[in-house]
Amino acid sequence: MSNLITFYEHQSISFEKLKEELNLSKNKFIGLFKTINKRNNLTVGDSEDKEDDSIFKIYYDKIKAKHYVGFVAVDNKVIQVLPKVFEESDYEDRDKIIAFIKMMNFADNLNIKEQELAKVKDVAQTPTIYEVFIYLFASSLLNEIERGFYREYIKVREEKKFLKGKLLVDKQIRKLPHQRYKFSIEYHEFTENNLLNQIFYYTTYISIKKTKWQINKKLLSELMLIFDGINLRKINIHDFKRVHFTRLNERFKKPFNLAKIILSAFGEVEGEDAIGFFVDMNDLFEKFICSILSKSLEFEIKYQSKFNLFSHVEGIKNVEQRPDYVIYKNNKPLLVLDAKYVKINEENGKPTISPDILRQVYTYAKYYSKDNRNINAVLIFPKSKNYNNFDSKTKIGEATFFDNEIKLYVLTYNLEKLIEGDGVDEEFIKCVEELIEQ
């Protein structure tokens, strides 16, 4: 397929291969990647020595993906990045995409049902992230519309020959004599031609032009017929902010969130410069683990605010620190947890943790142990069959810091559960529960 290229996080692809896969000249595909970086308000990397926070890093002979997973469609070319934990696995790309969306579903409460994602596996077509999002949008929106089209009262101001609703006196008295045969009126109309449906209609209109999947074309064609009569207009960045959900339209929140993703990804939101949909996997893994723990444990999981590293400081700036989350019981901290979306190095068959990570998590535990209660620390890393898989154990190691007060536990979370099941690693949950009991 000459309009799709798939990276994995931190994977480099040579100019030669990009030229072949994208069917573009060197200057054109370099310009394409520079546009992606620029339009996402990030700097463009052009050397190995230059640190930047771009989506892709551009070298003299290759382009390297960074720690963002997602996709972008520019000039009929689709570039997608998949999670690094599945790079060497035997799973199909479709399974890896579904696993990524499941992570988002846990982390951001997208309310996507397991059955919906299961149906995606039956679609025997080119697996791309945007096609899956379009399918979820179209199928979930059709399901809700079958329960009833959304209508609401909207304020209408018009010039009419007859009175209806409220006369706008201030506007009426300023009219010239030849204009007074019409009344300036304001009234409320209960209609399906409201902002929410206009967003859905425009998303449908854009999606049907982009999709290649036959199932998506079928679903979107049905929606186009349903929305006949709704104003088709370009959606701007403020329109999304103007939609407010109540108990009357709450059921449309899922397709609304998916519509935001789709329109932003295709650069179709007026006033929004960014193009593409990319997620920082460090943040996503952190939120995913927090969601899993919150749903599985009977204890309170808190995101922590920053604390100052120094209690007294002269002549230098204080340093702020923040652990990912702390488990509490009866308002007392039990465990400090830090999720790290990185690959663990090995030395002589044993996992080797970065000294910076160890110093960081020790500081967190020491801070929350200030009430003479020693709080232990937990580091959590992702794993799959070929990534951070140490003898298939969840707890891959433990140690006691030099002060003999704080213990460290190193755990892994099996992300293959997102492909093979509901996403919950029961062994991981059991392990955390045992550490809490200790």
Short mmCIF file of C-alpha atoms in Angstrom, two decimals:
data_model
loop_
_atom_site.label_atom_id
_atom_site.label_comp_id
_atom_site.label_asym_id
_atom_site.label_seq_id
_atom_site.Cartn_x
_atom_site.Cartn_y
_atom_site.Cartn_z
CA MET A 1 0.00 0.00 0.00
CA SER A 2 1.76 3.16 -1.22
CA ASN A 3 -0.02 5.62 1.09
CA LEU A 4 0.61 3.96 4.49
CA ILE A 5 3.77 3.65 6.56
CA THR A 6 3.83 2.09 10.03
CA PHE A 7 6.45 2.89 12.69
CA TYR A 8 6.86 1.56 16.18
CA GLU A 9 7.91 3.89 18.99
CA HIS A 10 11.62 4.73 18.73
CA GLN A 11 11.90 2.83 15.44
CA SER A 12 13.96 4.35 12.63
CA ILE A 13 13.05 3.93 8.97
CA SER A 14 15.57 4.74 6.25
CA PHE A 15 14.96 7.36 3.56
CA GLU A 16 15.24 4.60 0.97
CA LYS A 17 12.35 2.62 2.46
CA LEU A 18 10.23 5.74 3.04
CA LYS A 19 10.69 6.77 -0.56
CA GLU A 20 9.51 3.34 -1.69
CA GLU A 21 6.59 2.97 0.75
CA LEU A 22 5.20 6.51 0.42
CA ASN A 23 5.98 6.85 -3.27
CA LEU A 24 7.39 10.33 -2.70
CA SER A 25 10.70 12.02 -3.43
CA LYS A 26 13.16 12.60 -0.57
CA ASN A 27 12.41 16.33 -0.36
CA LYS A 28 8.65 15.73 -0.33
CA PHE A 29 8.56 13.15 2.45
CA ILE A 30 11.03 15.14 4.57
CA GLY A 31 8.75 18.15 4.09
CA LEU A 32 5.82 15.96 5.12
CA PHE A 33 7.44 14.97 8.43
CA LYS A 34 8.56 18.55 9.10
CA THR A 35 4.96 19.69 8.58
CA ILE A 36 3.73 17.08 11.08
CA ASN A 37 6.23 18.29 13.70
CA LYS A 38 5.53 21.97 13.05
CA ARG A 39 1.74 21.62 13.03
CA ASN A 40 1.85 19.88 16.40
CA ASN A 41 3.52 22.96 17.90
CA LEU A 42 6.74 21.09 18.43
CA THR A 43 10.28 21.77 17.26
CA VAL A 44 11.75 19.94 14.31
CA GLY A 45 14.71 17.73 15.21
CA ASP A 46 17.50 17.65 12.66
CA SER A 47 20.52 16.26 14.45
CA GLU A 48 21.39 13.55 16.97
CA ASP A 49 22.81 16.12 19.35
CA LYS A 50 19.70 18.26 19.46
CA GLU A 51 17.09 17.30 22.04
CA ASP A 52 13.57 18.13 21.01
CA ASP A 53 10.01 17.11 21.72
CA SER A 54 8.84 16.49 18.19
CA ILE A 55 6.67 13.58 17.07
CA PHE A 56 9.43 12.38 14.71
CA LYS A 57 13.15 13.04 14.68
CA ILE A 58 14.71 13.72 11.29
CA TYR A 59 18.30 12.59 10.62
CA TYR A 60 20.40 12.88 7.47
CA ASP A 61 19.44 9.37 6.26
CA LYS A 62 16.45 8.24 8.32
CA ILE A 63 13.42 9.30 10.33
CA LYS A 64 12.84 8.06 13.85
CA ALA A 65 9.55 7.90 15.77
CA LYS A 66 9.62 9.05 19.36
CA HIS A 67 7.41 8.17 22.35
CA TYR A 68 4.08 9.07 20.74
CA VAL A 69 1.55 6.55 19.41
CA GLY A 70 -1.13 7.58 16.94
CA PHE A 71 -1.55 8.60 13.33
CA VAL A 72 -1.64 11.49 10.90
CA ALA A 73 -3.11 11.77 7.41
CA VAL A 74 -1.60 14.43 5.14
CA ASP A 75 -1.92 14.72 1.36
CA ASN A 76 -3.53 11.28 1.15
CA LYS A 77 -0.57 9.73 2.99
CA VAL A 78 -1.15 7.97 6.32
CA ILE A 79 1.62 7.62 8.89
CA GLN A 80 0.94 5.68 12.07
CA VAL A 81 2.99 4.75 15.12
CA LEU A 82 2.25 1.61 17.19
CA PRO A 83 3.34 0.75 20.78
CA LYS A 84 6.93 -0.48 21.15
CA VAL A 85 5.94 -3.24 23.60
CA PHE A 86 4.34 -5.18 20.73
CA GLU A 87 7.02 -4.58 18.09
CA GLU A 88 8.51 -8.07 18.21
CA SER A 89 5.29 -9.94 18.98
CA ASP A 90 3.46 -12.30 16.65
CA TYR A 91 0.18 -10.40 16.93
CA GLU A 92 -1.34 -8.73 13.90
CA ASP A 93 -1.31 -4.94 13.62
CA ARG A 94 -5.08 -4.92 14.16
CA ASP A 95 -4.61 -6.55 17.60
CA LYS A 96 -1.94 -4.02 18.54
CA ILE A 97 -4.18 -1.11 17.51
CA ILE A 98 -7.06 -2.51 19.55
CA ALA A 99 -4.74 -2.93 22.56
CA PHE A 100 -3.73 0.74 22.27
CA ILE A 101 -7.38 1.85 22.07
CA LYS A 102 -8.22 -0.33 25.08
CA MET A 103 -5.50 1.47 27.04
CA MET A 104 -7.06 4.79 26.07
CA ASN A 105 -10.47 3.44 27.00
CA PHE A 106 -9.27 2.61 30.52
CA ALA A 107 -7.26 5.81 30.94
CA ASP A 108 -9.73 8.32 29.48
CA ASN A 109 -13.10 6.60 30.09
CA LEU A 110 -14.11 6.57 26.42
CA ASN A 111 -16.82 4.03 27.29
CA ILE A 112 -15.98 1.77 24.34
CA LYS A 113 -17.49 -1.69 24.83
CA GLU A 114 -15.51 -4.93 24.50
CA GLN A 115 -18.03 -6.17 21.91
CA GLU A 116 -17.39 -3.14 19.72
CA LEU A 117 -13.66 -3.82 19.62
CA ALA A 118 -14.27 -7.55 19.07
CA LYS A 119 -16.17 -6.73 15.87
CA VAL A 120 -13.15 -4.84 14.53
CA LYS A 121 -11.19 -8.11 14.48
CA ASP A 122 -13.66 -9.52 11.95
CA VAL A 123 -12.90 -6.75 9.45
CA ALA A 124 -10.37 -8.28 7.06
CA GLN A 125 -8.95 -5.02 5.69
CA THR A 126 -5.82 -2.90 6.09
CA PRO A 127 -5.44 -2.20 9.83
CA THR A 128 -4.99 1.51 10.50
CA ILE A 129 -5.73 3.41 13.69
CA TYR A 130 -7.96 5.98 12.00
CA GLU A 131 -10.16 3.31 10.38
CA VAL A 132 -10.81 1.76 13.79
CA PHE A 133 -11.74 5.16 15.23
CA ILE A 134 -14.10 5.82 12.30
CA TYR A 135 -15.73 2.42 12.78
CA LEU A 136 -16.24 3.01 16.51
CA PHE A 137 -17.64 6.49 15.84
CA ALA A 138 -20.09 5.38 13.14
CA SER A 139 -21.31 2.22 14.87
CA SER A 140 -21.78 3.84 18.30
CA LEU A 141 -23.56 6.88 16.80
CA LEU A 142 -25.93 4.69 14.77
CA ASN A 143 -26.73 2.65 17.88
CA GLU A 144 -27.68 5.79 19.80
CA ILE A 145 -29.71 7.28 16.94
CA GLU A 146 -31.72 4.05 16.74
CA ARG A 147 -32.80 4.79 20.31
CA GLY A 148 -33.91 8.25 19.24
CA PHE A 149 -32.63 11.25 17.28
CA TYR A 150 -31.26 14.00 19.51
CA ARG A 151 -33.25 17.22 19.49
CA GLU A 152 -32.96 20.31 21.64
CA TYR A 153 -34.33 23.82 21.94
CA ILE A 154 -32.20 26.37 20.17
CA LYS A 155 -32.55 30.14 20.11
CA VAL A 156 -33.55 31.51 16.69
CA ARG A 157 -33.47 35.17 15.63
CA GLU A 158 -35.21 36.00 12.37
CA GLU A 159 -36.91 38.67 10.33
CA LYS A 160 -40.55 37.62 9.70
CA LYS A 161 -43.74 39.21 8.37
CA PHE A 162 -45.64 37.88 11.35
CA LEU A 163 -45.02 37.91 15.08
CA LYS A 164 -43.72 34.76 16.72
CA GLY A 165 -42.11 34.46 20.11
CA LYS A 166 -40.53 37.68 21.42
CA LEU A 167 -40.30 40.97 19.54
CA LEU A 168 -36.80 42.45 19.68
CA VAL A 169 -37.91 46.01 20.37
CA ASP A 170 -34.47 47.65 20.36
CA LYS A 171 -33.73 46.24 16.93
CA GLN A 172 -37.23 46.96 15.59
CA ILE A 173 -37.31 50.66 16.47
CA ARG A 174 -33.99 51.31 14.70
CA LYS A 175 -35.39 50.16 11.37
CA LEU A 176 -36.08 52.53 8.51
CA PRO A 177 -39.77 52.91 7.46
CA HIS A 178 -39.42 50.66 4.41
CA GLN A 179 -38.00 47.87 6.62
CA ARG A 180 -40.77 47.81 9.19
CA TYR A 181 -43.02 45.43 7.28
CA LYS A 182 -40.88 42.66 8.89
CA PHE A 183 -40.59 41.96 12.59
CA SER A 184 -37.31 41.23 14.38
CA ILE A 185 -38.23 38.26 16.52
CA GLU A 186 -36.62 35.71 18.79
CA TYR A 187 -38.03 32.30 19.64
CA HIS A 188 -36.93 28.81 20.69
CA GLU A 189 -37.30 25.89 18.31
CA PHE A 190 -37.17 22.20 19.25
CA THR A 191 -35.05 20.82 16.43
CA GLU A 192 -32.54 18.19 15.36
CA ASN A 193 -30.53 20.90 13.57
CA ASN A 194 -28.45 21.65 16.65
CA LEU A 195 -24.73 22.00 17.29
CA LEU A 196 -24.17 18.42 18.45
CA ASN A 197 -25.76 16.94 15.33
CA GLN A 198 -23.86 19.41 13.13
CA ILE A 199 -20.60 18.11 14.64
CA PHE A 200 -21.71 14.54 13.97
CA TYR A 201 -22.75 15.38 10.40
CA TYR A 202 -19.47 17.10 9.57
CA THR A 203 -17.46 14.21 11.09
CA THR A 204 -19.49 11.77 8.99
CA TYR A 205 -18.92 13.88 5.87
CA ILE A 206 -15.13 13.98 6.42
CA SER A 207 -14.89 10.32 7.42
CA ILE A 208 -16.70 8.99 4.34
CA LYS A 209 -14.13 10.77 2.16
CA LYS A 210 -11.20 9.28 4.09
CA THR A 211 -12.24 5.68 4.82
CA LYS A 212 -11.28 2.69 2.70
CA TRP A 213 -13.12 0.07 4.74
CA GLN A 214 -16.36 -1.11 3.13
CA ILE A 215 -18.05 -1.58 6.50
CA ASN A 216 -17.25 2.04 7.38
CA LYS A 217 -18.60 3.28 4.04
CA LYS A 218 -21.84 1.40 4.69
CA LEU A 219 -22.29 2.78 8.21
CA LEU A 220 -21.35 6.32 7.21
CA SER A 221 -23.70 6.26 4.20
CA GLU A 222 -26.56 5.43 6.56
CA LEU A 223 -25.59 8.37 8.74
CA MET A 224 -25.41 10.73 5.74
CA LEU A 225 -29.04 9.88 4.92
CA ILE A 226 -30.11 10.33 8.54
CA PHE A 227 -28.44 13.75 8.77
CA ASP A 228 -30.06 15.06 5.58
CA GLY A 229 -31.61 18.34 6.70
CA ILE A 230 -28.86 19.16 9.21
CA ASN A 231 -26.70 22.16 8.30
CA LEU A 232 -23.37 20.95 6.92
CA ARG A 233 -20.68 23.38 8.00
CA LYS A 234 -17.03 23.32 8.99
CA ILE A 235 -16.60 22.82 12.74
CA ASN A 236 -14.32 25.21 14.62
CA ILE A 237 -12.34 24.83 17.81
CA HIS A 238 -14.97 26.69 19.88
CA ASP A 239 -17.87 24.47 18.79
CA PHE A 240 -16.63 21.55 20.87
CA LYS A 241 -16.45 23.79 23.95
CA ARG A 242 -20.03 24.96 23.42
CA VAL A 243 -21.49 21.44 23.71
CA HIS A 244 -22.73 20.70 27.23
CA PHE A 245 -23.87 17.25 28.27
CA THR A 246 -26.90 16.61 30.47
CA ARG A 247 -28.90 13.50 31.27
CA LEU A 248 -30.78 14.11 28.00
CA ASN A 249 -27.76 13.83 25.71
CA GLU A 250 -25.20 12.00 27.88
CA ARG A 251 -25.57 8.88 25.71
CA PHE A 252 -23.97 10.75 22.79
CA LYS A 253 -20.78 11.54 24.70
CA LYS A 254 -18.83 8.59 23.28
CA PRO A 255 -19.40 9.43 19.59
CA PHE A 256 -18.76 13.09 20.47
CA ASN A 257 -15.31 12.24 21.94
CA LEU A 258 -14.53 10.06 18.92
CA ALA A 259 -15.64 12.87 16.58
CA LYS A 260 -13.14 15.21 18.27
CA ILE A 261 -10.34 12.69 17.73
CA ILE A 262 -11.23 12.11 14.07
CA LEU A 263 -11.63 15.77 13.08
CA SER A 264 -8.47 16.83 14.93
CA ALA A 265 -6.49 13.98 13.42
CA PHE A 266 -7.44 14.96 9.88
CA GLY A 267 -6.77 18.66 10.54
CA GLU A 268 -10.43 19.48 9.99
CA VAL A 269 -11.05 21.67 13.05
CA GLU A 270 -11.05 25.32 12.03
CA GLY A 271 -8.78 27.39 14.25
CA GLU A 272 -6.79 24.37 15.46
CA ASP A 273 -3.33 24.26 13.97
CA ALA A 274 -2.40 20.73 15.05
CA ILE A 275 -2.88 17.80 12.71
CA GLY A 276 -2.82 14.13 13.60
CA PHE A 277 -3.72 12.28 16.75
CA PHE A 278 -0.76 11.33 18.93
CA VAL A 279 -0.66 10.17 22.55
CA ASP A 280 2.37 10.42 24.83
CA MET A 281 2.76 6.79 25.90
CA ASN A 282 4.52 7.74 29.14
CA ASP A 283 1.40 9.64 30.25
CA LEU A 284 -0.98 7.02 28.88
CA PHE A 285 0.72 4.14 30.72
CA GLU A 286 0.66 6.15 33.94
CA LYS A 287 -3.07 6.90 33.63
CA PHE A 288 -3.82 3.33 32.52
CA ILE A 289 -2.18 1.79 35.61
CA CYS A 290 -3.99 4.26 37.87
CA SER A 291 -7.33 3.35 36.29
CA ILE A 292 -6.67 -0.39 36.64
CA LEU A 293 -5.73 0.00 40.30
CA SER A 294 -8.71 2.25 41.05
CA LYS A 295 -11.15 -0.23 39.51
CA SER A 296 -9.55 -3.33 41.08
CA LEU A 297 -8.60 -2.30 44.63
CA GLU A 298 -10.76 -1.27 47.55
CA PHE A 299 -8.23 1.36 48.56
CA GLU A 300 -8.03 5.00 47.58
CA ILE A 301 -5.62 5.77 44.74
CA LYS A 302 -4.55 9.40 44.63
CA TYR A 303 -2.68 11.40 42.04
CA GLN A 304 -0.33 13.50 44.10
CA SER A 305 0.38 17.20 43.98
CA LYS A 306 3.96 18.39 43.77
CA PHE A 307 6.01 18.79 46.93
CA ASN A 308 9.21 20.80 47.54
CA LEU A 309 12.33 18.71 47.88
CA PHE A 310 13.96 21.12 50.36
CA SER A 311 12.44 22.34 53.63
CA HIS A 312 14.97 25.18 53.86
CA VAL A 313 16.78 26.74 50.93
CA GLU A 314 19.17 29.71 50.52
CA GLY A 315 20.48 31.02 47.24
CA ILE A 316 19.10 28.20 45.04
CA LYS A 317 15.68 27.40 43.65
CA ASN A 318 13.65 24.70 45.38
CA VAL A 319 12.96 21.52 43.41
CA GLU A 320 9.43 20.20 42.96
CA GLN A 321 8.75 16.45 42.87
CA ARG A 322 5.63 14.35 42.34
CA PRO A 323 5.11 10.57 42.36
CA ASP A 324 2.59 9.11 39.96
CA TYR A 325 0.20 7.98 42.71
CA VAL A 326 -0.03 6.86 46.31
CA ILE A 327 -2.33 4.18 47.77
CA TYR A 328 -4.15 5.35 50.90
CA LYS A 329 -6.22 3.71 53.62
CA ASN A 330 -8.02 5.86 56.19
CA ASN A 331 -6.14 8.89 54.83
CA LYS A 332 -2.80 7.27 55.57
CA PRO A 333 -0.34 6.45 52.78
CA LEU A 334 0.46 2.76 52.32
CA LEU A 335 2.48 2.53 49.11
CA VAL A 336 4.15 4.94 46.71
CA LEU A 337 3.89 3.82 43.09
CA ASP A 338 5.66 5.08 39.99
CA ALA A 339 4.86 3.77 36.50
CA LYS A 340 7.75 3.80 34.03
CA TYR A 341 7.07 3.12 30.37
CA VAL A 342 10.64 2.07 29.56
CA LYS A 343 12.57 -1.06 28.67
CA ILE A 344 14.60 -2.54 31.54
CA ASN A 345 18.22 -3.32 30.79
CA GLU A 346 19.75 -6.66 31.78
CA GLU A 347 23.15 -7.44 33.25
CA ASN A 348 24.18 -11.05 33.87
CA GLY A 349 20.57 -12.10 33.42
CA LYS A 350 19.28 -9.65 36.04
CA PRO A 351 17.20 -6.52 35.43
CA THR A 352 19.15 -3.30 35.96
CA ILE A 353 17.19 -0.21 37.04
CA SER A 354 18.49 3.25 36.17
CA PRO A 355 20.07 5.00 39.21
CA ASP A 356 18.06 8.15 38.40
CA ILE A 357 14.79 6.19 38.64
CA LEU A 358 15.89 4.58 41.92
CA ARG A 359 16.90 7.90 43.49
CA GLN A 360 13.60 9.41 42.38
CA VAL A 361 11.36 6.69 43.85
CA TYR A 362 13.41 6.60 47.07
CA THR A 363 12.82 10.35 47.49
CA TYR A 364 9.07 9.85 47.07
CA ALA A 365 8.94 7.06 49.64
CA LYS A 366 11.10 9.00 52.10
CA TYR A 367 8.84 12.05 51.81
CA TYR A 368 5.69 10.07 52.60
CA SER A 369 7.48 8.28 55.46
CA LYS A 370 7.94 11.54 57.39
CA ASP A 371 5.31 10.59 60.02
CA ASN A 372 7.53 7.77 61.34
CA ARG A 373 5.68 5.24 59.19
CA ASN A 374 7.95 3.60 56.65
CA ILE A 375 6.28 3.69 53.22
CA ASN A 376 7.57 1.24 50.65
CA ALA A 377 8.04 2.04 46.97
CA VAL A 378 6.81 0.20 43.88
CA LEU A 379 8.15 0.62 40.34
CA ILE A 380 5.84 -0.62 37.58
CA PHE A 381 7.06 -1.42 34.05
CA PRO A 382 5.14 -2.69 31.00
CA LYS A 383 5.78 -6.14 29.66
CA SER A 384 4.86 -8.46 26.79
CA LYS A 385 6.26 -11.75 25.56
CA ASN A 386 9.35 -10.09 24.07
CA TYR A 387 9.54 -6.96 26.20
CA ASN A 388 10.57 -6.83 29.90
CA ASN A 389 9.55 -10.46 30.28
CA PHE A 390 11.69 -11.82 33.12
CA ASP A 391 10.82 -15.49 33.77
CA SER A 392 7.13 -14.57 33.27
CA LYS A 393 6.98 -13.24 36.85
CA THR A 394 5.05 -10.15 37.86
CA LYS A 395 7.40 -9.29 40.73
CA ILE A 396 10.80 -9.39 39.09
CA GLY A 397 12.75 -8.14 42.09
CA GLU A 398 12.85 -6.45 45.46
CA ALA A 399 15.46 -4.70 47.56
CA THR A 400 15.95 -2.69 50.73
CA PHE A 401 17.49 0.77 50.43
CA PHE A 402 20.68 1.60 52.34
CA ASP A 403 18.76 3.06 55.31
CA ASN A 404 17.11 -0.33 56.00
CA GLU A 405 13.78 1.48 56.31
CA ILE A 406 12.36 1.62 52.81
CA LYS A 407 11.80 -1.38 50.58
CA LEU A 408 11.61 -1.32 46.81
CA TYR A 409 9.50 -3.69 44.73
CA VAL A 410 9.79 -3.94 40.95
CA LEU A 411 6.66 -5.17 39.16
CA THR A 412 5.64 -5.62 35.55
CA TYR A 413 2.19 -5.26 33.99
CA ASN A 414 1.40 -7.68 31.17
CA LEU A 415 0.00 -5.51 28.36
CA GLU A 416 -0.79 -8.61 26.30
CA LYS A 417 -3.88 -8.89 28.51
CA LEU A 418 -5.21 -6.03 26.37
CA ILE A 419 -5.10 -8.37 23.39
CA GLU A 420 -5.98 -11.69 24.97
CA GLY A 421 -8.60 -10.54 27.45
CA ASP A 422 -10.27 -7.59 29.12
CA GLY A 423 -6.96 -5.85 29.80
CA VAL A 424 -6.73 -6.59 33.54
CA ASP A 425 -3.57 -8.38 34.68
CA GLU A 426 -4.90 -10.34 37.66
CA GLU A 427 -1.43 -11.47 38.75
CA PHE A 428 -0.34 -7.84 38.94
CA ILE A 429 -3.39 -6.87 41.01
CA LYS A 430 -2.82 -9.82 43.36
CA CYS A 431 0.80 -8.81 43.79
CA VAL A 432 -0.12 -5.20 44.70
CA GLU A 433 -2.72 -6.47 47.19
CA GLU A 434 -0.07 -8.63 48.89
CA LEU A 435 2.29 -5.64 49.15
CA ILE A 436 -0.51 -3.59 50.73
CA GLU A 437 -1.17 -6.31 53.30
CA GLN A 438 2.52 -6.34 54.22
#
